[in-house]
Amino acid sequence: MQGSAGAGNAGTLQRPLKGLLARIRPTTLGTRLALTYSGLALLIMAVLGWSLVTTIRDFSLQRLQAELLKDALVAGDVASPLLEDGANSEIVGEAIARLAAAFKARVTLVADDGGVLADSELEARSMENYFGRPEIRDALRTGTGISIGASDTMNESYFFVARSIANGEAVVRIGMPLATVEGLVSDVQRQVAAAALVAGIVMAGAGWFVARRIGMSLNDIRRQAAAVTSGELDVFVDPAPTLELGDLGRAFNAMTATLKGSMAELERTRARLEATLADLSDGVIIVDDRGHVVLANNAALDMLAVRGAVVGEPFVQVGRDHELADLVVNALVAPDSPVERIIHHGGSGRIVQAAARRLDVADERIAVVVLHDLTELRRLEGMRRDFVANVSHELRTPLTSIRALVETLEAGALYDPEVSSDFLGRVISEVDRLALLVDELLDLARLESGRLRLALERVDPESIIQHALQRLSPQTERADLTVAYHVEPGTASFMADRGRIDQVLLNLVHNAIKFTPAGGSIDLTSASTAEYVEFHVRDTGVGVNPADLPRLFERFYKADRARRTQGTGLGLAIAKHIVQSHGGMIWAEPNHPAGTDFVFRLPIAGPTESDLAGESLVEPPDLKLIADLV
C-alpha cells in the first residue's frame, strides 16, 4: 500500500511539473532565435574563456618554473660550499634567509634523509621530515623536482622547485605562492564573464530582430496555406525581398499551381487504378496512347529485369523487346479483342506470356498489358524431357546389346561352347550395367526425396581416403596412373555416414580415373578449419570446359555431347546430394596446368536437424518417373 501511495504521489508531482515546463517553453520564433543566439554566444565565450584562462595559467606557471629553476641553481651554488665545509646550522640558516630575501621566495634546505636543515620562514627543528614530498623525492632521484600543492606549514598553495646539491647529500627547494597566478586568472575569468554577458544580450537582440523580419513573411505564407487547406487554390503570396524567403514564396505559388493540375490528374488516376487487375501476382503495365508507361507493378519490373523509375518512360525502353512493343501497338489499334503472344525476353532471359488489351477511360486511351512468367514451367518441362531422353538412352544401350547377343545365341551360337560362354558373359555384364543404373536411380531418388537416413559416426579423414584408394587400386594400376594422398597434420575427424562419404570419394576418384590418360596422376588431400573438413581430388586429365563446370553435378549430364564416355552420368549427382545431406558443399574447378579439382567440404560437427530432414530437391513427377522407368 505504501508503494502504491508513493507512486501516486510521484505521478501527482510530475503532472504540475510537466505543465510548468510546457508553459515556460518558448513557442515563438523570436524567443527561440533570441535564446538560441544568446546561448551560442555564451557557449562560444565560455569555450574561449576556458581556453584563454588555461593558456594564461599554463604560461604563468611555465614562466614561474623557469625563474625558480634559475633561483635554485644560484641557491645550490651558495649552499653547497657551506655543506661541504661543515658550517654550523646558524651560518647555513643565515645564508638561506639572505637567499630568500633576494629571491622574494621561500627557501628550504633539506638533507638526503628528509630532515630540514634550514628554512627561510620557519624554524628547522619544528618542521616535519620532508622525505615524502614529491619534489624532494624527484630531486634525490633525478636531480630536479617540481610540484604544486598546499604547504602544510604555511597553509597556502605554493609552486615548489627542488634541486639536488652537494653530490646528492642535500636538496635546496624554492617555493613561490600561487596567489599572484591565481589572481591573474581570476581577473581574466571576470573579464570573460562580463564579455559573455554582453555578447549574450547583443545576440539575443539580434536574434529577436531577425526572427521578427522572418516571421512577417512566414505569417503571410501561413495564412495563405490555411486558405489552401480550406480548398481555395487561387491564393497568391507576394515574394519577400530576402532571397530565401522570396524563393519560399515563389515555391509556394508554384505548388498551388501544381496542386490545381494534380487535382485534375487524380481523377484520371483513379480511373486508371480501377482498370488494374485485382490479381497482381502477374505483371501489369498500363501504357497511354503516346506509348509511355503510366503504371507498372513490381512483378512486371522483375519479369522485365527493370530497375529504377519507369513511369513516364517510353514503353519501348522499358520493355526492351520489339515483340512486346509490337504487342502494345497492336493492342492500342485493336478496339476490343485482346492481343496475346509468348515472348522470349532477351533482357531478363525469361519466357513470358503477354496479353494486351485497349481500354478507353475518361478522356484518354490506354493499353493494359498482363505478363505471366512461364520460365519455371518451361524449365520443368525441359528437365522432364531431358530426364526421359537420358534415361531412355542409358537403358537402350545395354538392352540393345543384350538383344543382339541373345539373338546371336538363338541363331546357333548357343551350341558353340566358346562363343556362348563369351556371349553369356557379355549378357551378364550388360545386366550388371542395368542393375547398376537401376541402383543409382533408386539411390538418387531416395537422396532427392529425403528418404535416406544417415548412420552418423566419427570418421577419420586419412582412414577413409586410404580405404577409397585401396578399393580402386586395381583400376588405377590398369590405367597406369600415379596416386598419392596427403592429410594436413592436425586435420580433425568429423561426424558423418562413413559408407556414404566413402561412396562420394569412390565416385570422385573413379571419375578422375576415367578422364586421366595413362601416365597421369591423381592426388587426394584433406585439411580442416575450426568448423569444416575439406577434401580435394585433383587429376591431370583432359579437364573440363569452364562453361560446363556448374553443370557437372546434374543428373545424366556429360561434358561429352556425343555421350561416348563410360558411366551413367549419375555418380557426381549422387555425390552432390550425399554431401548436401551432410550439410556440406561440393564444387569443381580447373586444376592448373591440366585436369580438374573436385572439392567437397563437410561440417566437423555433422549435419544439422534441417539437413537430416532431407528436403526434396526435385519435383515429385521426377520421382514418379524414376519409379515408372525402373
PDB file of C-alpha atoms in Angstrom, residues 322-428:
ATOM      1  CA  HIS A 322      10.426  -5.459 -80.147  1.00  0.00           C
ATOM      2  CA  GLU A 323       7.798  -8.220 -79.917  1.00  0.00           C
ATOM      3  CA  LEU A 324       6.452  -6.773 -76.690  1.00  0.00           C
ATOM      4  CA  ALA A 325       6.445  -3.256 -78.182  1.00  0.00           C
ATOM      5  CA  ASP A 326       4.563  -4.510 -81.268  1.00  0.00           C
ATOM      6  CA  LEU A 327       2.076  -6.218 -78.966  1.00  0.00           C
ATOM      7  CA  VAL A 328       1.254  -2.900 -77.268  1.00  0.00           C
ATOM      8  CA  VAL A 329       0.986  -1.058 -80.609  1.00  0.00           C
ATOM      9  CA  ASN A 330      -1.416  -3.692 -81.943  1.00  0.00           C
ATOM     10  CA  ALA A 331      -3.469  -3.545 -78.734  1.00  0.00           C
ATOM     11  CA  LEU A 332      -3.837   0.245 -78.997  1.00  0.00           C
ATOM     12  CA  VAL A 333      -5.049  -0.137 -82.588  1.00  0.00           C
ATOM     13  CA  ALA A 334      -7.420  -3.072 -81.947  1.00  0.00           C
ATOM     14  CA  PRO A 335     -10.677  -1.767 -80.446  1.00  0.00           C
ATOM     15  CA  ASP A 336     -11.868  -4.773 -78.449  1.00  0.00           C
ATOM     16  CA  SER A 337     -10.050  -8.073 -78.929  1.00  0.00           C
ATOM     17  CA  PRO A 338      -7.006  -8.741 -76.739  1.00  0.00           C
ATOM     18  CA  VAL A 339      -3.638  -9.491 -78.297  1.00  0.00           C
ATOM     19  CA  GLU A 340      -1.613 -12.395 -76.869  1.00  0.00           C
ATOM     20  CA  ARG A 341       1.873 -13.678 -77.553  1.00  0.00           C
ATOM     21  CA  ILE A 342       4.562 -15.821 -75.919  1.00  0.00           C
ATOM     22  CA  ILE A 343       7.819 -13.856 -75.812  1.00  0.00           C
ATOM     23  CA  HIS A 344      11.376 -14.921 -75.061  1.00  0.00           C
ATOM     24  CA  HIS A 345      12.537 -11.745 -73.332  1.00  0.00           C
ATOM     25  CA  GLY A 346      16.211 -11.193 -74.048  1.00  0.00           C
ATOM     26  CA  GLY A 347      16.856  -8.662 -71.264  1.00  0.00           C
ATOM     27  CA  SER A 348      15.761 -10.931 -68.396  1.00  0.00           C
ATOM     28  CA  GLY A 349      16.083 -14.334 -70.102  1.00  0.00           C
ATOM     29  CA  ARG A 350      12.504 -15.202 -69.111  1.00  0.00           C
ATOM     30  CA  ILE A 351       9.737 -16.786 -71.148  1.00  0.00           C
ATOM     31  CA  VAL A 352       6.698 -14.521 -70.762  1.00  0.00           C
ATOM     32  CA  GLN A 353       3.120 -14.955 -71.895  1.00  0.00           C
ATOM     33  CA  ALA A 354       1.978 -11.391 -72.674  1.00  0.00           C
ATOM     34  CA  ALA A 355      -1.609 -10.273 -73.230  1.00  0.00           C
ATOM     35  CA  ALA A 356      -2.579  -6.668 -74.068  1.00  0.00           C
ATOM     36  CA  ARG A 357      -5.998  -5.017 -74.348  1.00  0.00           C
ATOM     37  CA  ARG A 358      -7.007  -1.475 -75.196  1.00  0.00           C
ATOM     38  CA  LEU A 359      -9.249   0.394 -72.782  1.00  0.00           C
ATOM     39  CA  ASP A 360     -10.917   3.767 -73.315  1.00  0.00           C
ATOM     40  CA  VAL A 361     -11.158   5.524 -69.950  1.00  0.00           C
ATOM     41  CA  ALA A 362     -12.168   9.107 -69.247  1.00  0.00           C
ATOM     42  CA  ASP A 363     -10.622  11.275 -71.980  1.00  0.00           C
ATOM     43  CA  GLU A 364      -7.760   9.005 -72.957  1.00  0.00           C
ATOM     44  CA  ARG A 365      -6.950   5.626 -74.449  1.00  0.00           C
ATOM     45  CA  ILE A 366      -4.718   3.177 -72.576  1.00  0.00           C
ATOM     46  CA  ALA A 367      -3.373  -0.320 -73.107  1.00  0.00           C
ATOM     47  CA  VAL A 368      -3.272  -2.812 -70.225  1.00  0.00           C
ATOM     48  CA  VAL A 369      -0.500  -5.388 -70.591  1.00  0.00           C
ATOM     49  CA  VAL A 370      -0.598  -8.512 -68.398  1.00  0.00           C
ATOM     50  CA  LEU A 371       2.572 -10.629 -68.171  1.00  0.00           C
ATOM     51  CA  HIS A 372       2.619 -14.227 -66.967  1.00  0.00           C
ATOM     52  CA  ASP A 373       6.015 -15.846 -66.283  1.00  0.00           C
ATOM     53  CA  LEU A 374       6.319 -19.268 -67.943  1.00  0.00           C
ATOM     54  CA  THR A 375      10.059 -19.665 -67.309  1.00  0.00           C
ATOM     55  CA  GLU A 376       9.830 -22.109 -64.431  1.00  0.00           C
ATOM     56  CA  LEU A 377       7.135 -24.160 -66.139  1.00  0.00           C
ATOM     57  CA  ARG A 378       9.196 -24.428 -69.318  1.00  0.00           C
ATOM     58  CA  ARG A 379      12.291 -25.276 -67.273  1.00  0.00           C
ATOM     59  CA  LEU A 380      10.486 -28.133 -65.541  1.00  0.00           C
ATOM     60  CA  GLU A 381       9.153 -29.374 -68.854  1.00  0.00           C
ATOM     61  CA  GLY A 382      12.682 -29.261 -70.284  1.00  0.00           C
ATOM     62  CA  MET A 383      14.045 -31.116 -67.265  1.00  0.00           C
ATOM     63  CA  ARG A 384      11.412 -33.805 -67.707  1.00  0.00           C
ATOM     64  CA  ARG A 385      12.163 -34.168 -71.413  1.00  0.00           C
ATOM     65  CA  ASP A 386      15.911 -34.317 -70.776  1.00  0.00           C
ATOM     66  CA  PHE A 387      15.374 -36.827 -67.986  1.00  0.00           C
ATOM     67  CA  VAL A 388      13.280 -39.093 -70.197  1.00  0.00           C
ATOM     68  CA  ALA A 389      15.780 -38.788 -73.049  1.00  0.00           C
ATOM     69  CA  ASN A 390      18.778 -39.507 -70.826  1.00  0.00           C
ATOM     70  CA  VAL A 391      17.189 -42.454 -69.063  1.00  0.00           C
ATOM     71  CA  SER A 392      15.972 -43.839 -72.383  1.00  0.00           C
ATOM     72  CA  HIS A 393      19.460 -43.535 -73.845  1.00  0.00           C
ATOM     73  CA  GLU A 394      21.130 -45.168 -70.854  1.00  0.00           C
ATOM     74  CA  LEU A 395      18.592 -48.025 -70.852  1.00  0.00           C
ATOM     75  CA  ARG A 396      18.542 -48.516 -74.619  1.00  0.00           C
ATOM     76  CA  THR A 397      22.276 -49.144 -74.982  1.00  0.00           C
ATOM     77  CA  PRO A 398      22.524 -52.209 -72.669  1.00  0.00           C
ATOM     78  CA  LEU A 399      19.109 -53.508 -73.759  1.00  0.00           C
ATOM     79  CA  THR A 400      20.140 -53.317 -77.422  1.00  0.00           C
ATOM     80  CA  SER A 401      23.361 -55.143 -76.625  1.00  0.00           C
ATOM     81  CA  ILE A 402      21.510 -57.860 -74.714  1.00  0.00           C
ATOM     82  CA  ARG A 403      19.004 -58.269 -77.542  1.00  0.00           C
ATOM     83  CA  ALA A 404      21.768 -58.591 -80.137  1.00  0.00           C
ATOM     84  CA  LEU A 405      23.648 -61.113 -78.001  1.00  0.00           C
ATOM     85  CA  VAL A 406      20.541 -63.184 -77.313  1.00  0.00           C
ATOM     86  CA  GLU A 407      19.530 -63.180 -80.984  1.00  0.00           C
ATOM     87  CA  THR A 408      23.029 -64.345 -81.928  1.00  0.00           C
ATOM     88  CA  LEU A 409      22.817 -67.140 -79.358  1.00  0.00           C
ATOM     89  CA  GLU A 410      19.363 -68.068 -80.622  1.00  0.00           C
ATOM     90  CA  ALA A 411      20.655 -68.190 -84.192  1.00  0.00           C
ATOM     91  CA  GLY A 412      23.023 -71.027 -83.286  1.00  0.00           C
ATOM     92  CA  ALA A 413      25.900 -69.559 -81.371  1.00  0.00           C
ATOM     93  CA  LEU A 414      24.428 -71.168 -78.238  1.00  0.00           C
ATOM     94  CA  TYR A 415      25.797 -74.534 -79.380  1.00  0.00           C
ATOM     95  CA  ASP A 416      29.358 -73.240 -79.704  1.00  0.00           C
ATOM     96  CA  PRO A 417      30.727 -73.549 -76.152  1.00  0.00           C
ATOM     97  CA  GLU A 418      33.435 -70.917 -76.588  1.00  0.00           C
ATOM     98  CA  VAL A 419      31.175 -68.330 -78.271  1.00  0.00           C
ATOM     99  CA  SER A 420      28.205 -68.994 -75.998  1.00  0.00           C
ATOM    100  CA  SER A 421      30.378 -68.620 -72.910  1.00  0.00           C
ATOM    101  CA  ASP A 422      31.727 -65.281 -74.184  1.00  0.00           C
ATOM    102  CA  PHE A 423      28.255 -64.029 -75.150  1.00  0.00           C
ATOM    103  CA  LEU A 424      26.711 -65.072 -71.861  1.00  0.00           C
ATOM    104  CA  GLY A 425      29.494 -63.215 -70.042  1.00  0.00           C
ATOM    105  CA  ARG A 426      28.659 -60.119 -72.084  1.00  0.00           C
ATOM    106  CA  VAL A 427      24.972 -60.532 -71.282  1.00  0.00           C
ATOM    107  CA  ILE A 428      25.804 -60.743 -67.586  1.00  0.00           C
TER     108      ILE A 428
END
